[in-house]
XYZ file of C-alpha atoms in Angstrom:
426
model
C -0.125 0.106 -0.169
C 0.703 4.233 -0.023
C 1.074 6.104 2.299
C 0.640 10.252 0.701
C 2.550 11.854 2.886
C 3.180 15.738 2.696
C 7.216 17.502 1.755
C 5.604 21.040 1.397
C 2.741 23.123 0.601
C 2.728 22.216 -3.056
C 3.162 18.448 -3.323
C 3.435 15.113 -1.733
C 5.342 11.951 -1.990
C 4.434 8.946 -2.182
C 5.994 6.303 0.295
C 5.846 3.056 0.273
C 4.886 0.225 2.609
C 5.207 -3.355 1.724
C 4.973 -6.649 3.864
C 8.633 -8.050 3.614
C 8.159 -10.651 1.991
C 7.237 -9.484 -1.248
C 9.969 -7.377 -2.974
C 12.325 -8.873 -5.912
C 15.248 -6.144 -4.986
C 15.403 -3.520 -2.555
C 16.306 -0.475 -3.214
C 19.487 1.574 -5.751
C 20.196 4.617 -4.008
C 22.828 7.545 -4.390
C 24.538 10.879 -4.724
C 27.183 12.412 -6.178
C 29.951 10.398 -4.850
C 28.340 7.395 -4.277
C 25.602 4.218 -5.005
C 24.315 1.472 -2.727
C 22.323 -1.506 -3.752
C 19.934 -3.258 -0.927
C 19.078 -6.330 -1.103
C 15.605 -7.755 -1.184
C 16.223 -8.970 2.893
C 16.841 -5.218 3.656
C 21.079 -5.827 4.151
C 23.344 -3.473 1.612
C 24.073 -5.708 -1.350
C 27.762 -3.154 -2.134
C 28.542 -0.145 -2.767
C 29.793 1.583 -5.276
C 32.182 4.745 -5.976
C 31.767 6.525 -9.627
C 34.894 8.888 -8.964
C 36.865 5.070 -8.989
C 34.626 3.093 -10.614
C 34.543 0.052 -8.226
C 32.326 -1.889 -5.993
C 34.272 -1.306 -2.931
C 32.157 -2.987 -0.591
C 30.600 -6.405 -0.964
C 27.245 -7.746 1.142
C 26.843 -5.578 4.314
C 24.514 -7.414 7.318
C 23.931 -7.305 10.689
C 23.363 -10.752 12.711
C 21.928 -10.683 16.024
C 22.452 -13.777 19.391
C 20.926 -12.916 22.677
C 23.914 -12.705 25.384
C 23.233 -15.817 27.968
C 22.173 -19.142 25.661
C 23.935 -17.459 22.288
C 20.925 -18.108 20.260
C 20.464 -16.752 16.830
C 17.385 -14.550 17.298
C 15.882 -14.703 14.069
C 12.715 -12.516 12.410
C 9.278 -14.195 14.440
C 7.058 -12.860 11.185
C 6.809 -11.361 8.376
C 8.196 -7.451 8.473
C 7.428 -4.108 7.203
C 10.197 -1.881 4.422
C 8.950 1.377 3.914
C 10.716 2.676 1.222
C 11.058 6.711 0.769
C 13.042 8.462 -1.949
C 15.925 8.749 -0.914
C 16.543 6.160 2.284
C 14.758 2.930 3.095
C 13.722 1.098 6.555
C 12.690 -2.339 7.535
C 11.467 -2.465 11.134
C 10.407 -6.395 11.862
C 10.907 -8.529 15.602
C 13.100 -10.649 16.718
C 12.319 -13.499 18.648
C 13.162 -12.276 22.022
C 9.931 -9.651 21.641
C 12.803 -7.193 20.756
C 11.695 -4.292 17.110
C 14.531 -3.632 14.691
C 13.917 -0.487 13.038
C 16.682 -0.166 10.366
C 16.897 2.135 7.675
C 19.711 2.589 5.352
C 20.989 5.673 3.400
C 23.503 7.495 1.477
C 24.465 11.027 2.642
C 22.849 13.335 -0.619
C 22.347 16.932 0.918
C 22.288 20.065 -1.556
C 25.351 20.345 -3.755
C 27.325 24.764 -2.098
C 27.402 27.532 -4.313
C 30.616 26.743 -5.499
C 29.494 22.608 -6.677
C 30.904 21.418 -3.300
C 28.976 18.090 -2.705
C 28.878 15.580 0.463
C 31.894 13.388 0.907
C 31.085 9.705 0.403
C 28.991 8.321 3.094
C 26.177 4.739 3.355
C 24.766 4.576 6.860
C 22.365 2.108 8.087
C 20.874 3.004 10.962
C 19.095 1.009 14.114
C 17.827 0.745 16.481
C 16.618 -1.553 19.102
C 13.223 -1.737 21.252
C 12.261 -3.967 24.679
C 9.360 -4.474 23.882
C 8.756 -7.897 26.634
C 8.418 -7.694 29.786
C 11.952 -8.810 30.854
C 15.414 -6.912 30.320
C 17.255 -8.834 27.206
C 20.761 -9.141 26.752
C 22.041 -9.025 22.856
C 25.277 -9.183 20.944
C 25.234 -7.156 17.409
C 27.818 -8.325 15.091
C 27.876 -7.096 12.172
C 29.552 -7.489 8.628
C 30.914 -6.187 5.401
C 32.812 -7.900 2.370
C 35.468 -5.639 2.596
C 37.087 -6.682 -1.055
C 33.636 -5.984 -2.890
C 35.137 -6.238 -6.257
C 38.347 -4.745 -6.177
C 41.459 -7.599 -6.837
C 41.942 -10.441 -4.070
C 45.084 -8.558 -2.309
C 43.096 -7.163 -0.100
C 44.776 -5.353 3.303
C 42.869 -4.647 7.142
C 44.275 -2.546 10.052
C 41.865 -1.149 13.262
C 42.615 2.447 13.547
C 41.246 2.930 17.326
C 41.653 6.509 16.490
C 38.597 6.347 14.243
C 37.276 3.305 16.098
C 37.100 1.944 12.352
C 38.389 -1.533 10.005
C 40.544 0.682 7.789
C 40.655 -1.778 4.302
C 42.829 -1.125 1.519
C 44.264 -2.945 -2.445
C 48.108 -3.505 -1.250
C 48.595 -3.188 -5.480
C 46.425 0.350 -5.445
C 47.003 1.205 -1.660
C 44.077 4.848 -3.101
C 41.058 1.939 -3.655
C 40.750 2.402 0.863
C 37.856 2.038 2.366
C 36.765 2.901 5.798
C 33.563 0.868 7.844
C 33.031 2.149 11.194
C 30.534 2.477 14.394
C 29.105 5.448 15.719
C 30.133 2.955 19.139
C 32.769 2.342 19.738
C 33.046 -1.881 19.049
C 33.943 -4.254 21.903
C 35.772 -5.927 20.048
C 35.952 -6.645 15.941
C 37.652 -8.142 13.641
C 38.933 -9.096 9.808
C 38.337 -13.287 9.126
C 37.816 -15.327 5.629
C 35.515 -17.730 7.803
C 32.288 -16.170 6.213
C 29.996 -19.227 8.044
C 30.182 -16.666 10.980
C 28.235 -14.751 9.239
C 24.945 -17.369 9.257
C 26.818 -19.048 12.408
C 23.110 -20.220 14.776
C 25.585 -19.508 17.497
C 27.198 -16.723 19.066
C 30.483 -16.239 17.753
C 31.400 -15.145 20.670
C 34.654 -12.142 21.601
C 36.583 -11.601 18.262
C 39.455 -12.598 17.690
C 40.922 -8.329 17.589
C 43.175 -9.547 15.079
C 43.077 -8.005 10.810
C 45.758 -9.904 9.105
C 42.800 -12.264 7.022
C 43.574 -11.911 3.404
C 42.450 -12.703 -0.167
C 38.200 -11.603 0.879
C 38.028 -10.851 3.961
C 34.720 -9.883 5.907
C 35.152 -7.473 8.712
C 33.102 -7.873 12.234
C 32.222 -5.691 14.891
C 30.794 -6.298 18.232
C 28.902 -4.013 19.678
C 26.758 -6.027 22.522
C 23.315 -4.217 24.919
C 21.528 -4.524 27.964
C 17.995 -3.867 27.403
C 15.512 -3.039 30.533
C 11.323 -3.457 29.565
C 10.810 -0.566 27.265
C 13.947 1.060 26.174
C 15.507 2.006 23.261
C 19.019 2.095 21.797
C 20.693 3.854 18.384
C 22.694 3.450 16.559
C 24.515 3.495 13.038
C 27.287 1.862 10.813
C 29.202 3.798 8.514
C 30.282 3.302 5.040
C 32.835 4.992 3.367
C 35.835 5.768 0.841
C 38.261 7.940 -0.709
C 42.073 7.771 -3.116
C 44.119 7.060 -0.341
C 43.983 6.518 3.354
C 44.046 10.283 3.850
C 41.331 11.390 1.555
C 39.277 8.339 3.193
C 39.873 9.062 7.244
C 39.194 13.258 5.819
C 35.981 11.637 4.003
C 35.059 9.557 7.851
C 35.533 12.783 9.490
C 33.166 15.118 7.395
C 30.563 11.921 7.073
C 27.958 14.450 9.385
C 26.402 11.557 12.363
C 23.400 9.779 10.949
C 20.140 11.934 12.516
C 21.916 15.445 10.597
C 22.380 13.476 7.361
C 19.423 12.155 6.874
C 17.554 15.153 7.503
C 19.683 17.083 5.536
C 19.481 14.064 2.740
C 15.285 15.026 3.435
C 15.540 18.434 3.301
C 17.284 18.278 -0.054
C 15.071 15.834 -1.906
C 12.592 17.320 -0.427
C 13.012 20.575 -2.133
C 13.784 18.952 -5.071
C 10.901 17.030 -5.486
C 8.651 20.275 -4.709
C 9.863 22.043 -8.015
C 8.014 21.048 -11.384
C 5.452 19.608 -9.637
C 3.041 17.601 -11.499
C -0.847 16.606 -10.555
C -4.050 14.917 -12.332
C -6.883 13.701 -11.143
C -4.732 10.129 -11.034
C -2.897 9.494 -7.891
C -0.932 7.299 -9.948
C 0.711 9.491 -12.354
C 1.142 12.411 -10.020
C 3.019 9.868 -7.903
C 5.020 8.162 -10.626
C 6.660 12.010 -11.232
C 7.364 12.124 -8.154
C 8.621 8.991 -8.278
C 10.748 9.812 -11.063
C 12.392 12.650 -10.107
C 13.470 11.076 -6.926
C 15.765 8.403 -9.725
C 16.638 10.675 -11.140
C 18.594 12.254 -8.249
C 19.825 8.882 -7.548
C 22.052 8.956 -10.298
C 23.581 12.217 -10.499
C 27.327 11.866 -10.034
C 30.319 14.237 -9.552
C 33.401 12.850 -10.452
C 37.137 13.527 -11.814
C 35.621 14.989 -15.232
C 32.203 17.170 -13.652
C 28.967 16.022 -13.647
C 27.689 13.433 -15.112
C 25.170 9.840 -15.025
C 25.484 6.335 -16.026
C 22.142 4.699 -17.198
C 24.141 1.294 -15.731
C 25.184 2.338 -11.897
C 27.347 -0.192 -10.391
C 28.509 -1.558 -13.739
C 29.034 0.525 -16.389
C 31.141 4.158 -15.530
C 30.500 5.063 -19.033
C 27.848 8.270 -19.987
C 26.069 8.297 -23.217
C 25.148 10.538 -25.503
C 21.514 10.039 -26.273
C 20.823 9.362 -22.184
C 22.499 12.044 -21.028
C 20.667 14.411 -23.648
C 16.823 12.806 -22.951
C 18.100 13.444 -19.106
C 18.250 17.006 -19.712
C 14.833 17.442 -20.664
C 13.650 16.279 -17.073
C 16.738 17.856 -15.377
C 16.085 21.042 -16.674
C 13.014 21.695 -14.850
C 14.814 19.770 -11.713
C 18.306 20.821 -11.594
C 19.154 23.059 -14.214
C 22.453 23.398 -12.830
C 23.169 19.214 -13.397
C 21.588 19.254 -16.847
C 24.066 22.054 -17.676
C 27.104 21.262 -16.866
C 26.293 17.577 -18.077
C 25.599 18.632 -21.344
C 28.487 20.512 -21.957
C 30.181 17.315 -21.393
C 30.082 16.529 -24.614
C 30.399 19.452 -25.920
C 34.025 19.544 -24.941
C 33.879 16.594 -26.568
C 32.602 17.248 -29.664
C 34.518 15.786 -32.700
C 36.725 17.969 -34.857
C 34.551 16.664 -37.690
C 30.655 17.893 -35.433
C 29.944 14.495 -35.067
C 28.590 14.364 -31.208
C 30.800 10.719 -29.533
C 28.787 8.120 -28.228
C 29.891 7.971 -24.478
C 32.802 9.198 -22.211
C 34.225 7.681 -19.506
C 33.436 9.392 -16.408
C 36.973 9.228 -14.502
C 39.138 9.398 -17.612
C 36.894 11.395 -20.607
C 38.556 9.027 -22.769
C 35.732 9.517 -25.481
C 33.986 7.001 -28.203
C 32.671 6.930 -31.418
C 31.817 3.223 -32.297
C 32.915 4.369 -36.144
C 30.330 5.718 -37.339
C 29.818 8.236 -39.441
C 26.679 10.156 -38.106
C 24.602 8.700 -34.763
C 21.484 9.376 -32.879
C 23.789 11.866 -30.166
C 24.767 13.806 -32.761
C 21.102 15.251 -33.143
C 20.438 14.975 -30.109
C 22.162 16.691 -27.775
C 21.452 20.146 -30.803
C 17.977 19.214 -29.265
C 19.053 19.231 -25.985
C 20.765 21.867 -25.886
C 18.046 24.760 -27.144
C 15.756 23.274 -25.151
C 18.200 23.655 -21.632
C 17.757 27.266 -23.236
C 14.726 27.938 -23.792
C 13.582 26.602 -20.223
C 16.519 28.946 -18.728
C 16.977 31.418 -20.359
C 20.649 31.045 -19.596
C 22.401 33.761 -22.585
C 26.103 32.524 -20.983
C 25.322 28.747 -21.710
C 24.057 30.161 -25.279
C 27.197 31.849 -26.463
C 29.370 28.737 -25.598
C 26.885 26.200 -27.139
C 25.644 27.585 -30.469
C 29.061 27.374 -32.157
C 29.331 23.676 -31.122
C 25.936 23.180 -31.984
C 26.070 24.474 -35.682
C 28.442 22.490 -35.880
C 27.132 19.584 -35.211
C 23.925 21.219 -37.886
C 26.454 21.142 -40.385
C 28.529 17.859 -40.262
C 24.892 16.217 -40.380
C 23.533 17.634 -43.275
C 27.294 16.312 -45.058
C 26.029 12.903 -44.421
C 22.947 12.581 -46.587
C 23.355 10.599 -49.296
C 22.299 11.506 -53.799
C 18.495 10.704 -52.048
C 19.367 13.769 -50.029
C 18.346 11.373 -46.968
C 21.064 11.546 -43.633
C 22.420 8.158 -44.083
C 24.556 5.779 -41.579
C 27.074 4.117 -43.324
C 27.694 1.281 -40.754
C 27.080 -2.539 -41.628
């Protein structure tokens, strides 16, 4: 079912409540610096860095145990996913009357006027509440696959100043990531024993060693005692950077989970209140709102500037036709993004006038497939004209007009004897 919740004077957003047995896949959430995919069971599947073009973390899951008996605390009945534009919640209960509330989101606040954006930060907030009549003590283990989809030469260390596990690749130390919690762990380790992450019996105190190699799991342990009616909250954070120094700086720049979620929610709600479409059909209204939310999730800022890919976490290429069509919507929503993403193709226009097929958002290297003509070329002309018409940005028009003329003349140069623009590719 959907629950309409107000987000401002001019619109509402559909928040979907779904039984946690009914989803085939979870949400894909994103920010300019990070993309996270959630599994159908509510855990994090992977975390991707657009700047490095790599999945830097694999699965992250939480496992709860009863302290005295060591028994695994399974979910006692179907729970509920609550799917928001900027985050996903999972509410369920354990067999010992503990109510669990997990919230996953990617930090994504409003970009600064100078183009500055938030550091990469994927959060999982955990809230547990004792709804029983007796005190309960539970032990929780957070597991994170530290290799992601990088090479197998992963090394790790526990940084006591940060209270976090730091991991990197020996051959590429710039691929550095940090796995942390808002509360200092009772114990920690890295291990290749993946069976621990599915064990029915509590693993006990961890080894506090970080010498596991090849494909290590990072593990953080916390224990809490809850009186009847008592609630405990903490949050986990996955972040990364170009080397340990930048990763550490990004970790320290990430705000606390509550502030981070507020910042992200406020930005999403501001954008969703732009270009509001209201029709008699609520499905159409909700569709437009979610289209806007999905657009925000894929707006990346990398070494080459603002851009996006049509296959987050699996492609590093920005495609010309996708960018042109995307700008038709983004002009109403985030025109600054539309402007810069279109300029990425103007700057890479071939000397002939043709517009490239795609470019790598990390390196800027472009490809045209060897075609004599393509749909990217006329589509970019249309998108440039659309952007100017909606924004009235004369500076932009002056910048792109020579490129548009050059592209149009190139299109005309590819006419055959019948006067048709003709692609000769076999």
